[in-house]
XYZ file of C-alpha atoms in Angstrom:
319
model
C -2.565 7.956 126.115
C -0.449 10.242 128.218
C 1.951 12.362 126.190
C 4.885 14.479 127.197
C 5.114 17.963 125.858
C 8.772 18.154 126.669
C 9.433 21.503 125.132
C 6.696 23.077 127.218
C 8.246 21.413 130.262
C 11.616 22.890 129.344
C 10.109 26.349 129.060
C 8.502 26.073 132.468
C 11.739 24.777 133.974
C 13.781 27.532 132.404
C 11.292 30.180 133.522
C 11.273 28.788 137.054
C 15.052 28.975 137.185
C 14.971 32.606 136.158
C 16.864 31.851 132.998
C 17.418 35.091 131.195
C 21.191 35.279 131.117
C 22.185 38.251 129.020
C 25.839 37.655 129.908
C 26.020 34.032 128.699
C 29.608 33.141 127.967
C 31.893 30.464 126.567
C 34.177 28.738 129.054
C 37.264 27.118 127.478
C 38.476 23.736 128.710
C 42.014 22.469 128.249
C 42.367 19.686 130.861
C 40.448 17.860 133.585
C 40.942 20.631 136.121
C 39.478 23.318 133.860
C 36.673 20.907 132.896
C 35.768 20.470 136.572
C 35.914 24.193 137.230
C 33.832 24.972 134.134
C 31.012 22.628 135.120
C 30.985 24.047 138.642
C 31.113 27.717 137.655
C 28.859 27.673 134.583
C 25.470 29.302 134.967
C 22.379 28.924 132.855
C 23.075 29.882 129.250
C 26.839 29.285 129.382
C 28.688 26.993 126.967
C 31.623 24.843 128.058
C 33.965 24.434 125.064
C 36.706 21.818 124.742
C 39.901 23.013 123.115
C 41.432 19.541 123.047
C 40.739 16.016 124.255
C 40.950 15.441 128.000
C 41.314 12.464 130.305
C 39.678 12.366 133.728
C 41.491 10.698 136.618
C 38.684 10.710 139.182
C 35.000 11.384 139.687
C 35.576 14.752 141.339
C 36.670 16.112 137.985
C 33.285 15.300 136.385
C 30.746 17.047 138.647
C 27.038 16.689 137.953
C 24.843 19.506 136.641
C 21.756 20.484 138.653
C 19.492 23.543 138.780
C 20.876 25.106 135.603
C 20.915 24.714 131.823
C 24.257 24.638 130.021
C 25.785 23.480 126.758
C 28.908 21.338 126.456
C 30.469 21.572 122.994
C 33.202 19.000 122.514
C 34.361 20.439 119.175
C 34.865 16.811 118.011
C 37.315 16.058 120.838
C 37.142 13.127 123.265
C 36.555 12.944 127.000
C 38.108 9.799 128.433
C 36.869 8.614 131.799
C 38.633 6.809 134.584
C 38.737 3.200 135.745
C 39.285 2.096 139.299
C 38.689 -1.625 139.133
C 39.355 -2.141 142.842
C 37.577 1.009 143.992
C 34.027 1.797 144.972
C 31.385 1.928 142.263
C 29.345 4.606 143.983
C 26.496 6.521 142.399
C 26.947 9.062 139.616
C 30.362 7.887 138.472
C 29.642 8.901 134.921
C 31.326 11.421 132.641
C 28.279 13.654 132.029
C 25.586 13.719 134.729
C 22.366 15.763 134.870
C 20.374 15.692 138.091
C 17.241 17.426 139.367
C 16.445 20.544 137.302
C 19.701 20.050 135.429
C 19.709 20.442 131.643
C 22.763 19.642 129.529
C 22.973 20.117 125.767
C 25.830 17.807 124.813
C 27.228 17.932 121.283
C 30.203 17.166 119.047
C 31.998 14.868 121.465
C 33.090 11.280 122.082
C 32.785 9.801 125.587
C 34.771 6.684 126.405
C 36.112 4.482 129.209
C 33.773 5.690 131.972
C 33.861 3.905 135.320
C 30.091 3.476 135.031
C 28.204 5.309 132.240
C 29.068 7.876 129.625
C 25.882 9.847 130.349
C 23.596 9.716 133.385
C 20.233 11.539 133.498
C 18.477 11.005 136.809
C 15.581 12.242 138.906
C 14.213 14.525 136.212
C 17.570 15.567 134.750
C 17.710 16.113 130.992
C 20.469 15.598 128.417
C 20.236 16.260 124.677
C 22.662 14.353 122.464
C 23.789 15.848 119.160
C 26.682 14.249 117.263
C 27.634 12.277 120.376
C 29.533 8.972 120.332
C 29.758 6.742 123.414
C 31.835 3.564 123.650
C 33.763 1.316 126.025
C 32.005 2.485 129.194
C 32.028 -0.100 131.961
C 28.325 -0.319 132.895
C 26.676 1.109 129.801
C 26.510 3.992 127.387
C 23.645 5.938 128.979
C 21.756 5.478 132.241
C 18.257 6.884 131.942
C 17.478 6.813 135.662
C 14.053 8.481 135.789
C 15.477 11.286 133.664
C 15.047 12.340 130.032
C 17.304 12.199 127.006
C 16.632 13.800 123.656
C 18.374 11.968 120.831
C 19.334 14.168 117.890
C 22.260 12.111 116.578
C 23.734 9.378 118.757
C 26.342 6.753 117.881
C 26.867 3.859 120.265
C 29.739 1.406 120.277
C 30.055 -1.512 122.682
C 29.310 -0.481 126.263
C 28.595 -2.487 129.376
C 29.893 -5.308 131.483
C 28.215 -7.184 134.292
C 30.188 -5.915 137.321
C 29.658 -9.142 139.262
C 30.755 -11.324 136.404
C 27.349 -13.018 136.201
C 26.339 -13.706 132.653
C 29.574 -12.453 131.174
C 29.955 -9.279 129.163
C 26.757 -7.772 127.747
C 26.214 -4.756 125.559
C 24.194 -2.030 127.272
C 23.455 1.001 125.112
C 20.671 3.015 126.782
C 19.640 1.549 130.135
C 16.098 2.466 131.197
C 15.709 2.357 134.964
C 14.298 4.013 138.069
C 16.421 3.485 141.141
C 14.739 2.435 144.370
C 16.654 5.323 145.960
C 14.630 7.934 144.073
C 11.698 9.239 146.087
C 9.827 11.265 143.448
C 6.806 9.163 142.410
C 6.415 11.241 139.225
C 9.953 10.596 138.038
C 9.603 8.367 134.969
C 12.351 7.643 132.422
C 11.597 9.101 129.005
C 13.193 9.468 125.581
C 12.495 12.085 122.932
C 13.493 10.914 119.459
C 14.457 13.855 117.295
C 16.919 12.368 114.825
C 18.909 9.134 114.578
C 20.440 6.348 116.680
C 23.181 4.144 115.258
C 25.020 1.329 117.005
C 27.810 -1.087 116.168
C 25.948 -3.640 118.307
C 22.544 -5.191 117.593
C 21.541 -6.346 121.073
C 20.374 -4.161 123.975
C 20.693 -0.833 122.219
C 17.809 -0.101 124.587
C 17.992 -2.198 127.748
C 15.246 -2.350 130.381
C 16.752 -2.922 133.824
C 15.218 -5.633 135.984
C 17.632 -5.980 138.905
C 16.830 -5.600 142.595
C 17.722 -1.888 142.564
C 15.199 -1.089 139.833
C 11.748 0.275 140.569
C 10.594 1.245 137.084
C 6.815 1.496 136.775
C 6.613 3.393 133.493
C 8.515 4.440 130.408
C 7.547 7.195 127.969
C 8.726 7.742 124.403
C 7.868 10.722 122.214
C 8.815 10.911 118.532
C 9.001 14.390 117.051
C 7.360 15.109 113.705
C 10.752 15.525 112.033
C 12.634 12.557 113.512
C 14.226 10.036 111.133
C 14.441 7.066 113.493
C 11.613 6.271 115.882
C 11.255 4.312 119.097
C 7.988 2.396 119.016
C 6.038 0.072 121.277
C 6.110 -3.521 120.058
C 4.251 -5.478 122.720
C 6.591 -5.730 125.695
C 9.641 -4.545 123.765
C 10.789 -1.294 122.197
C 11.926 -1.221 118.590
C 14.013 1.429 116.875
C 12.939 1.902 113.272
C 14.490 3.790 110.377
C 12.915 6.188 107.880
C 11.393 3.223 106.013
C 9.824 1.758 109.165
C 12.285 -1.139 109.087
C 13.448 -2.386 112.491
C 17.073 -1.487 113.247
C 17.236 -2.672 116.872
C 14.934 -4.344 119.400
C 15.144 -4.161 123.198
C 14.784 -6.875 125.780
C 11.340 -7.225 127.382
C 9.955 -4.745 129.863
C 9.329 -6.317 133.227
C 5.733 -7.235 133.941
C 3.552 -4.386 135.175
C 5.582 -1.566 133.590
C 3.489 0.884 131.567
C 5.052 1.674 128.198
C 3.609 4.827 126.621
C 4.313 5.718 123.017
C 3.385 5.019 119.410
C 2.681 1.423 118.445
C 4.812 -0.305 115.854
C 2.962 -1.425 112.733
C 4.944 -3.676 110.397
C 5.179 -2.797 106.736
C 2.726 -4.688 104.552
C 4.316 -5.855 101.339
C 2.129 -4.913 98.398
C 2.612 -6.834 95.168
C 1.023 -6.166 91.804
C -1.842 -8.575 91.090
C -1.000 -11.280 88.566
C -3.547 -11.552 85.812
C -4.488 -15.144 85.008
C -3.347 -16.373 81.644
C -6.081 -16.646 79.033
C -6.221 -20.266 77.850
C -5.765 -20.606 74.108
C -7.716 -23.220 72.138
C -5.444 -25.669 70.427
C -5.883 -25.688 66.712
C -6.293 -29.236 65.536
C -5.856 -30.140 61.914
C -8.616 -32.664 61.596
C -9.910 -33.894 58.291
C -13.484 -33.090 57.489
C -15.142 -36.504 57.237
C -17.649 -35.232 54.655
C -14.910 -33.836 52.447
C -12.945 -37.083 52.677
C -15.913 -39.222 51.669
C -16.645 -36.961 48.626
C -13.099 -37.270 47.352
C -13.214 -41.071 47.619
C -16.519 -41.237 45.724
C -15.180 -38.958 42.996
C -12.098 -41.097 42.524
C -14.180 -44.248 42.444
C -16.546 -42.909 39.787
C -13.616 -41.650 37.734
C -11.996 -45.075 37.750
C -15.286 -46.790 36.803
C -15.770 -44.278 33.974
C -12.314 -44.974 32.542
C -12.910 -48.695 32.808
C -16.225 -48.386 30.948
C -14.658 -46.333 28.145
C -11.888 -48.863 27.729
C -14.324 -51.757 27.582
C -16.507 -50.029 24.996
C -13.450 -49.251 22.847
C -12.362 -52.858 22.821
C -15.797 -54.086 21.783
C -15.946 -51.632 18.917
C -12.624 -52.782 17.530
C -13.108 -56.499 17.862
């Protein structure tokens, strides 16, 4: 089975980008304008730090990250996206986007109200998620569009709504997809589990896309040795299990022909202590011994006859 050694891939990517930034710096963010400028100006090794919650009014203020590796530390603040219900739903209208050769370490932040997704990793882009909460995003929480996410600690609320109104409102936590617009044949969506996933919703915490724009041919999951929750192959679905191997969430079915690579799910086998059969006990019956009974009767009979004989003899002697 093909396995990803993601950390080796990261090293190669970092080396190829010439990532030895001895002057790595923190870039403070106070509003949407400084957030936009920070994402554009940051170079590999820099950390973008929120000093308070911010609200974005348009896509231009949430530029994507490509060809560099940065950290975004939300400091437990919130980034609120934008909604333009009558506007165009063009590509990449997500709050945090990592594209080709883009690596984003996202932590300590809540993402909400995105026009499309809270996080978008596409065409080989990578996003790690540590203490990240995503809710109320219009299309879904995360779009894994032939990119990679590493889940360290992720909390999902309700995300997703069918934009055409077909089928009503559906939860969409992590959407696994490969757009027909992507030209890299080696671009395959993948997840590295390195911690926990929790969701307020039970359905579609992982959702496999199957629309006309999807061209997914494979999906890869790797569970680290130290992860608490795991994503496992369960036939044509993916299950998320907890530390006790109990299923927390189950995906919809992968479309036919898609290769799902990962560990197989094996249900727990309930082991019960063997029950020892009860040892039958013989009933004690108080039965009279027929021989003993007959002896007693004979003794009584002889005794009576003896007394009768004595009495008769006495009478004769005194008559």
